[in-house]
Coordinates of C-alpha atoms and ligand atoms in Angstrom, one line a residue:
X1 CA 24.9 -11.7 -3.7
X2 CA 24.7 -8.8 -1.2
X3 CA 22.1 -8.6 1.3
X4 CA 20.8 -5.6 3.3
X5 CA 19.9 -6.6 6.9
X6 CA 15.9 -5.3 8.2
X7 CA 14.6 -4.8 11.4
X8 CA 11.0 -4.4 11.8
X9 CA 9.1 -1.9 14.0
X10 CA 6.7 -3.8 16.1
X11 CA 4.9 -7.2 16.4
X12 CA 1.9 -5.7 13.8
X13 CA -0.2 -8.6 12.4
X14 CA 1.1 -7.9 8.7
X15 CA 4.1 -8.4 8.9
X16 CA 4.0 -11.7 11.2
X17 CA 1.7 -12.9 8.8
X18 CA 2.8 -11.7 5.5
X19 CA 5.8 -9.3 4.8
X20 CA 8.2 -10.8 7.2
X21 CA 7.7 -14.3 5.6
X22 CA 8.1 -12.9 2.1
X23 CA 11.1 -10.9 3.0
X24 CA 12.8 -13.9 4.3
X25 CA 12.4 -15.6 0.5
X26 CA 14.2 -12.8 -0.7
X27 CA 17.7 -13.3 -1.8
X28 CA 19.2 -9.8 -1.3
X29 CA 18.1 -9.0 2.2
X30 CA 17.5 -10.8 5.5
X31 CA 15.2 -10.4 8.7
X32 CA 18.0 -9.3 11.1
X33 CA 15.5 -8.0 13.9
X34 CA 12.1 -7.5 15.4
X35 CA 11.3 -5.3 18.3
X36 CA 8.0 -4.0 20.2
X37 CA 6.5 -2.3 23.1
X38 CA 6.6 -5.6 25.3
X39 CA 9.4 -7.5 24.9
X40 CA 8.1 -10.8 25.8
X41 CA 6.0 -10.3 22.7
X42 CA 9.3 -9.0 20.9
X43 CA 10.7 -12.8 21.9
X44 CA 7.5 -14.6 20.9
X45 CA 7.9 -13.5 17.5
X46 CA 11.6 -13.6 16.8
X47 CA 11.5 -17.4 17.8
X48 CA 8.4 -18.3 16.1
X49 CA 9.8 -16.7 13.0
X50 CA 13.2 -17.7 13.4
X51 CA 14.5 -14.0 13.7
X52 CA 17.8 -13.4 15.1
X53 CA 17.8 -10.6 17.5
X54 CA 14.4 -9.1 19.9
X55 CA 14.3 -5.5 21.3
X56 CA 12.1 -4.2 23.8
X57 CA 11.9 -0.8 22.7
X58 CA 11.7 0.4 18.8
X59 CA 14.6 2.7 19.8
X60 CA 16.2 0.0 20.7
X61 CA 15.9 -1.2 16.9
X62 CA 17.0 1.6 15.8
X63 CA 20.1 2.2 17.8
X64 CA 21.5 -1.0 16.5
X65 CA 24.4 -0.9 14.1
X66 CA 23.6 -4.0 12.6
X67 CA 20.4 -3.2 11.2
X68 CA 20.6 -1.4 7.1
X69 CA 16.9 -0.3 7.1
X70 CA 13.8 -0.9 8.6
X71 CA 10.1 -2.3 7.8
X72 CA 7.7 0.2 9.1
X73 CA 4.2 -1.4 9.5
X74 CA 3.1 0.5 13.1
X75 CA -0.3 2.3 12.9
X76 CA -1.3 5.1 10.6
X77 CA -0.6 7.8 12.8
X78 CA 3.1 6.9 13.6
X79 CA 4.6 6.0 9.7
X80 CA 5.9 9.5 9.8
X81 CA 7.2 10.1 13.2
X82 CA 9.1 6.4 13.0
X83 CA 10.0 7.0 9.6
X84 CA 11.4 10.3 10.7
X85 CA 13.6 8.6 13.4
X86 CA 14.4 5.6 11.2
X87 CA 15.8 8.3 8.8
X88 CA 17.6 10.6 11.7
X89 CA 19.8 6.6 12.6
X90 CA 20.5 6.6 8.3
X91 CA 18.1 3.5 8.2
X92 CA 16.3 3.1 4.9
X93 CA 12.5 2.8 5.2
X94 CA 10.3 0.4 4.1
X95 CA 7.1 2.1 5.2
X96 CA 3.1 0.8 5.2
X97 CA 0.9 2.4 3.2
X98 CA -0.8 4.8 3.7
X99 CA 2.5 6.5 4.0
X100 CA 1.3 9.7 5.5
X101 CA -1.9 11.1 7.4
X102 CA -2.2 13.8 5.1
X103 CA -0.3 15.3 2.2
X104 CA 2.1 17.9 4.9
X105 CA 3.3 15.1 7.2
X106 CA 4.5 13.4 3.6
X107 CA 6.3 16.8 2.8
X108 CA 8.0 16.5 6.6
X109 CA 9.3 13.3 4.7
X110 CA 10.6 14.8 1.7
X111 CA 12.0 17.6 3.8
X112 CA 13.7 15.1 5.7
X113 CA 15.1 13.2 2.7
X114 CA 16.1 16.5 1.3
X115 CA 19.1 16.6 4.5
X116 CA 19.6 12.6 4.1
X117 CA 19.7 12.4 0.9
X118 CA 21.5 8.6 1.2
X119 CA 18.6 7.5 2.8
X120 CA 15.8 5.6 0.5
X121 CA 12.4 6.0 1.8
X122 CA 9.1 3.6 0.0
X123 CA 5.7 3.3 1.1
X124 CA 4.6 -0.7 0.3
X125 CA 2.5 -0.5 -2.6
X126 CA 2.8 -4.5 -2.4
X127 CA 0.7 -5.1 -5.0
X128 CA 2.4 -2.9 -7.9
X129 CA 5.2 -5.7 -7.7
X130 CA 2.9 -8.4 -8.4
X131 CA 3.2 -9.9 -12.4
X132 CA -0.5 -9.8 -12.7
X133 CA -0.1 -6.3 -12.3
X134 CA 3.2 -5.3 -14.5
X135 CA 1.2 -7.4 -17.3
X136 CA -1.7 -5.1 -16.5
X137 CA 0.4 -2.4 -17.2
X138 CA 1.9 -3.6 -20.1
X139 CA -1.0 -4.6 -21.6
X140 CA -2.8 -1.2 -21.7
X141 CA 0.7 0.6 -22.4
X142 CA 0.8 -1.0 -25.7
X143 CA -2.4 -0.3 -26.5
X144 CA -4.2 -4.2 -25.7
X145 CA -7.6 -2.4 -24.9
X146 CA -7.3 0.9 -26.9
X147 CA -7.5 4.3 -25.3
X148 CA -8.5 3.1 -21.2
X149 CA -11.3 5.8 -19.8
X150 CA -13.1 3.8 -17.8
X151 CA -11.8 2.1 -14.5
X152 CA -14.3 0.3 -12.0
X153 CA -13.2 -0.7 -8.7
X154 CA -14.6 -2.3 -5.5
X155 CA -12.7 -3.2 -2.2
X156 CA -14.5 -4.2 1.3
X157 CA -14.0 -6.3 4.2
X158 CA -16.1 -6.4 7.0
X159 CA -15.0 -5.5 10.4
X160 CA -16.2 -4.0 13.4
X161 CA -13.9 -4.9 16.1
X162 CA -13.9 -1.4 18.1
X163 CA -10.0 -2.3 19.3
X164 CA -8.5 -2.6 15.6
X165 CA -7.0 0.3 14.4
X166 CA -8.9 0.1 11.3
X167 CA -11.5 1.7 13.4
X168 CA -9.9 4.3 15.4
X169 CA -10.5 7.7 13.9
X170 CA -7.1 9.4 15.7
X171 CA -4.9 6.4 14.4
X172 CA -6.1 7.2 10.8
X173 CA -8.6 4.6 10.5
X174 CA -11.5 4.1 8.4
X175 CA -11.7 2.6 4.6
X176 CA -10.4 5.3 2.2
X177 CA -7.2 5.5 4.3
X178 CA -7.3 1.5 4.4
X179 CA -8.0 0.2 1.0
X180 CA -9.2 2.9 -1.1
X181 CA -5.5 4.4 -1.2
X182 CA -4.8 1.1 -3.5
X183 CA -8.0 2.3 -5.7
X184 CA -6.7 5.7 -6.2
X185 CA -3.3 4.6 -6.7
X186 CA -4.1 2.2 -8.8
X187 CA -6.2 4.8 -10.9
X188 CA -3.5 7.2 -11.2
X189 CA -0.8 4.2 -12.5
X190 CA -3.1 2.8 -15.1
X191 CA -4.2 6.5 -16.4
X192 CA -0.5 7.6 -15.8
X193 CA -1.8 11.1 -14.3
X194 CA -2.9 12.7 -11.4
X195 CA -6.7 13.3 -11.5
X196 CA -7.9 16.7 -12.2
X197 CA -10.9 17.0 -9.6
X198 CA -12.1 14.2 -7.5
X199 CA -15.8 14.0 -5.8
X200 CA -16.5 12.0 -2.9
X201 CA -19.1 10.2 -0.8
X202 CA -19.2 8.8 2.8
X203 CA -21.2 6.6 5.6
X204 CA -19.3 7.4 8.4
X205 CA -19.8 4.7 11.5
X206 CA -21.5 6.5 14.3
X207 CA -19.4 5.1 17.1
X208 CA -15.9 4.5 15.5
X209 CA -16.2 8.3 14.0
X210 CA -14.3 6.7 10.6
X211 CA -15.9 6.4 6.6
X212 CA -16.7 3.0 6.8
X213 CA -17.9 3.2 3.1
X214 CA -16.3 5.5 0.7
X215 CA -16.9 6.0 -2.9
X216 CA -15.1 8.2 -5.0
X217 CA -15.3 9.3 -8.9
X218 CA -11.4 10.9 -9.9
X219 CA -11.9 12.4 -12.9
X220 CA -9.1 12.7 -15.2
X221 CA -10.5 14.7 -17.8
X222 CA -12.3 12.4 -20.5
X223 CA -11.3 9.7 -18.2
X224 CA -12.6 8.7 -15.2
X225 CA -12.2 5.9 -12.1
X226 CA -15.0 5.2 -9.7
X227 CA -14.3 3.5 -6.9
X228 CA -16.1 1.6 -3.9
X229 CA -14.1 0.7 -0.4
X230 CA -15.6 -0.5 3.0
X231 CA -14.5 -1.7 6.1
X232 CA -18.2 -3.1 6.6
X233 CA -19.4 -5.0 4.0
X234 CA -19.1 -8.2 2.4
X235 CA -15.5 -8.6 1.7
X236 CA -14.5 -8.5 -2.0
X237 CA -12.2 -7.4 -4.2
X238 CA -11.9 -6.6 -8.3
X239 CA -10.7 -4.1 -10.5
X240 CA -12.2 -3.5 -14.3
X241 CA -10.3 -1.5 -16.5
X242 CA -12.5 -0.4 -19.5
X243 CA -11.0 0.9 -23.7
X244 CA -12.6 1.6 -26.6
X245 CA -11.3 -1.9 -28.2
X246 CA -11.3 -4.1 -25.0
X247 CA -11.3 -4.9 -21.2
X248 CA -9.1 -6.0 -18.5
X249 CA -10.4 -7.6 -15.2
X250 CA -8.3 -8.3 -12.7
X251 CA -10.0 -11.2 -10.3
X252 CA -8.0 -10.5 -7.2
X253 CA -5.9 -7.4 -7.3
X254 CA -5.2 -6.6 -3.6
X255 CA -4.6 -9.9 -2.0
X256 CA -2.8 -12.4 -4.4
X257 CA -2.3 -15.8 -2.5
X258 CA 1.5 -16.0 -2.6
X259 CA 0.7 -20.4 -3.4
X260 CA -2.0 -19.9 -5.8
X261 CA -2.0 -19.0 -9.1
X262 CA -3.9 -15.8 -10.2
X263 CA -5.9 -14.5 -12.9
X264 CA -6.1 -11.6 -15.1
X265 CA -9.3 -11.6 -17.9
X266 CA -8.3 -9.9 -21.3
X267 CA -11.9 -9.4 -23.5
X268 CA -10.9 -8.1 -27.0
X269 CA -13.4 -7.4 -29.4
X270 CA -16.0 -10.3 -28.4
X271 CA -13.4 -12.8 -27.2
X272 CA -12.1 -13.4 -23.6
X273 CA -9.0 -14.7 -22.7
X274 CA -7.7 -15.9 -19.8
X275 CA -4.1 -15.2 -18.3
X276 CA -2.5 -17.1 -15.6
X277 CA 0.1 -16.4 -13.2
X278 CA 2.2 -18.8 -11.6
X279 CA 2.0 -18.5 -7.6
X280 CA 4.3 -15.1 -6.2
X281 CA 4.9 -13.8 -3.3
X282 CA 4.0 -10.2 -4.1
X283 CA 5.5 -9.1 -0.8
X284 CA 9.1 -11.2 -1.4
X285 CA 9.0 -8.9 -4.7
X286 CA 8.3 -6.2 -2.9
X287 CA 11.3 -6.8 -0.4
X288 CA 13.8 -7.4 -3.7
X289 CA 12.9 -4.6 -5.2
X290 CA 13.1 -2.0 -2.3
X291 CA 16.3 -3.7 -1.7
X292 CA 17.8 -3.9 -4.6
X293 CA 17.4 0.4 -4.7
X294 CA 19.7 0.2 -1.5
X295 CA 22.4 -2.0 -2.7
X296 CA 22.7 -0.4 -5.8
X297 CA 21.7 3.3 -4.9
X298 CA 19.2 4.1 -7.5
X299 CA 15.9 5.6 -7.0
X300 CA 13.5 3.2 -5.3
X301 CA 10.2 1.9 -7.8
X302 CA 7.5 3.7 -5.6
X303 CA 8.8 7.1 -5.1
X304 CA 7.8 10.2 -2.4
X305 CA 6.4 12.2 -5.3
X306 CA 4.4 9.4 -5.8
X307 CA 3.4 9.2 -2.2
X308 CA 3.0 12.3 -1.9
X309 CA 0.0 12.8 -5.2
X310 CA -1.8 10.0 -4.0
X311 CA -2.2 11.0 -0.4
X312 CA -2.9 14.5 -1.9
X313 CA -5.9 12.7 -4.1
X314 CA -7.0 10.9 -0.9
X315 CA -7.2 14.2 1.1
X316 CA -9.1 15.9 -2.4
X317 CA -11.3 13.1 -1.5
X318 CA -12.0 13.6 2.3
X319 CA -12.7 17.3 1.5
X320 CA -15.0 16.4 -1.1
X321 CA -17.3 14.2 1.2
X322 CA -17.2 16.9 3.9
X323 CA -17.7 20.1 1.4
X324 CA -20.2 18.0 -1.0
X325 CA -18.8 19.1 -4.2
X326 CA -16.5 18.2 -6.4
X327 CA -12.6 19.4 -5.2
X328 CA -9.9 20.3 -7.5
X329 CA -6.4 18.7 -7.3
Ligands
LIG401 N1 0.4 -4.0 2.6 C1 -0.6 -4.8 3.1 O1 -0.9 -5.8 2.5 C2 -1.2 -4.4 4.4 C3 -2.1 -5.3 5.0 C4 -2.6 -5.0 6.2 C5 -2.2 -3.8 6.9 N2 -1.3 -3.0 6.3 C6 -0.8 -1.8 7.0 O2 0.1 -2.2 8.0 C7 -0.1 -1.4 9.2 C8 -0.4 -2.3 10.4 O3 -1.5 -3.0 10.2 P1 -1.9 -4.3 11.1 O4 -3.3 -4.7 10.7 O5 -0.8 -5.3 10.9 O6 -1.9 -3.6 12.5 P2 -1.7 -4.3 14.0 O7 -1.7 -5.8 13.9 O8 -2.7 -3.6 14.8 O9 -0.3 -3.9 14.4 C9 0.1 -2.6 14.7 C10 1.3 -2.7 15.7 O10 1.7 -1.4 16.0 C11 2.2 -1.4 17.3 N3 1.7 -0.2 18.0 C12 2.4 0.9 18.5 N4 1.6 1.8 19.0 C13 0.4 1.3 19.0 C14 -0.9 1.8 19.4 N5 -1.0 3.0 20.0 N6 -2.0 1.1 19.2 C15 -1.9 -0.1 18.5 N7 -0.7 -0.6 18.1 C16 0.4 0.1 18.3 C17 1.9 -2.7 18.0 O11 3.0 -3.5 18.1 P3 3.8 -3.8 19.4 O12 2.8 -4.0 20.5 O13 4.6 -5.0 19.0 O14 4.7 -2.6 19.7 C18 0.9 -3.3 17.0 O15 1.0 -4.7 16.9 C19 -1.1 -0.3 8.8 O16 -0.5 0.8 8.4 C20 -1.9 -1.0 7.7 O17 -2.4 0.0 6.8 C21 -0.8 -3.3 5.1

């Protein structure tokens, strides 16, 4: 089988930890190359995770011929400029979510793929490719629940550490940008729309200057999502997806143990059943899938429109809290 050869932009905790493991499972592309700011720490890495080459620099990365596309899991506030360079080299981005800062630096993207046009750009919606997730979607496509117009979602952690860049304001910190893009891109998958208005509520932490706890109500006419997300509360994580004729729960939606097996709850009428999921690596998916769009040239599963209306819901949302009303979309 063909493979497509990644390098990945700095040393960042989720991909040492998760994504560059999963991607090495994968069976159409490998983990050519790693690079950071310090290249001692570049090193480190590529030996501990058995990765071929080290750069010092991530221009360095990117001025190698060797390397097809790159994993782009830097901080918030440089997806888009990296991506931007990534693209300018005719790399193929793999980008972290939340793609953008705002809905205009993800139209600098789609500008920019507009003059590349062989280039494939995807934020990592990891959990999309999970099969608890696709059965999810299944399951209320055919109708499993009836009509679904009610969805209820919670996701928090707790951390205060005033150097992660989960808490720095200018990097594009806080919780909404975090976790609660999952909650409103989950919303707009299972409705299959783009909310009409959206309201929004935040705490904002006096020191870090970021919403540590944001809720949000996306209403998409007759239907409707409320969500909870915090960077500082107990951490927890479920989704509830209400129809007329039944209910879905979904007992860990975000962060599916790749050696576990997962669980979905499907109440019908008065009777709940349980479906399991043999252990995935949602992120080895993940990696297939947004290589399998290179090899083959077709349009990758997550794509910039869809970037781009779910950062546009997320900055509805940040207007909201600030105007105190409800803001169109
Ligand atoms: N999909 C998921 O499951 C998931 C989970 C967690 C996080 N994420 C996303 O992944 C991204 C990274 O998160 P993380 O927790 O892994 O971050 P992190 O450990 O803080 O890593 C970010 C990396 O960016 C590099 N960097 C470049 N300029 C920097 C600056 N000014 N300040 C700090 N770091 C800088 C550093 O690498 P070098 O020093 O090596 O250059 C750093 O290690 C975020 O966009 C986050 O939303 C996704």
């Amino acid at each position: 089988m063909k493979t497509i050869r990644i390098g990945v932009l700095s040393t960042a905790r989720i991909g040492r930890t998760k994504v560059i493991p999963g991607m090495q499972k994968a069976r159409n592309c490998t983990v050519e190359a790693i690079c950071s700011r310090d290249e001692s720490a570049a090193r480190r890495t590529a030996e501990a995770l058995n990765i071929p080459k080290a750069y010092g620099s991530y221009e360095a990365l990117l001025a190698d011929p060797g390397i097809d596309a790159v994993y782009n899991p830097l901080p918030n506030h440089l997806h888009v400029e990296w991506t931007l360079k990534a693209m300018a080299r005719n790399k193929h981005v793999l980008c972290e979510k939340p793609l953008g800062l705002n809905d205009g630096e993800v139209n600098r993207l789609i500008n920019a793929m507009a003059v590349h046009p062989e280039v494939k750009v995807m934020e990592a919606f990891m959990y999309r490719f999970h099969p608890q997730w696709v059965e999810t979607k299944r399951l209320i496509d055919r109708g499993a629940i009836g009509r679904p117009t009610s969805i209820q979602s919670f996701f928090s952690y707790f951390n205060a550490d005033p150097g992660n860049i989960r808490n720095k304001a200018d990097m594009g910190g806080g919780g909404l940008m975090d976790i609660g893009c999952y909650q409103v891109s989950l919303s707009r998958l299972l409705f299959d729309a783009q909310p009409r208005r959206v309201l929004g509520w935040m705490d904002r932490d006096p020191e870090f200057g970021t919403d540590r706890t944001f809720s949000g109500l996306l209403d998409f006419g007759g239907r409707l999502s409320a969500f909870t997300c915090s960077t500082q509360l107990a951490p927890y994580q479920r989704v509830n997806v209400l129809g007329e004729k039944g209910r879905i729960e979904i007992i860990i939606p975000f962060n599916a143990p790749p050696d576990a097996p997962t669980e979905i709850l499907l109440q019908q009428d008065r009777e709940t059943h349980t479906i399991t999921f043999d252990p995935c690596d949602q992120y080895t998916l993940q990696a297939e899938a947004f290589a399998r769009a290179v090899l083959e040239d077709t349009s990758v599963p997550i794509s910039i429109m869809d970037t781009f209306a779910n950062q546009h819901t997320v900055d509805a949302l940040f207007k909201s809290a600030e105007a105190d009303r409800w803001e169109n979309c």
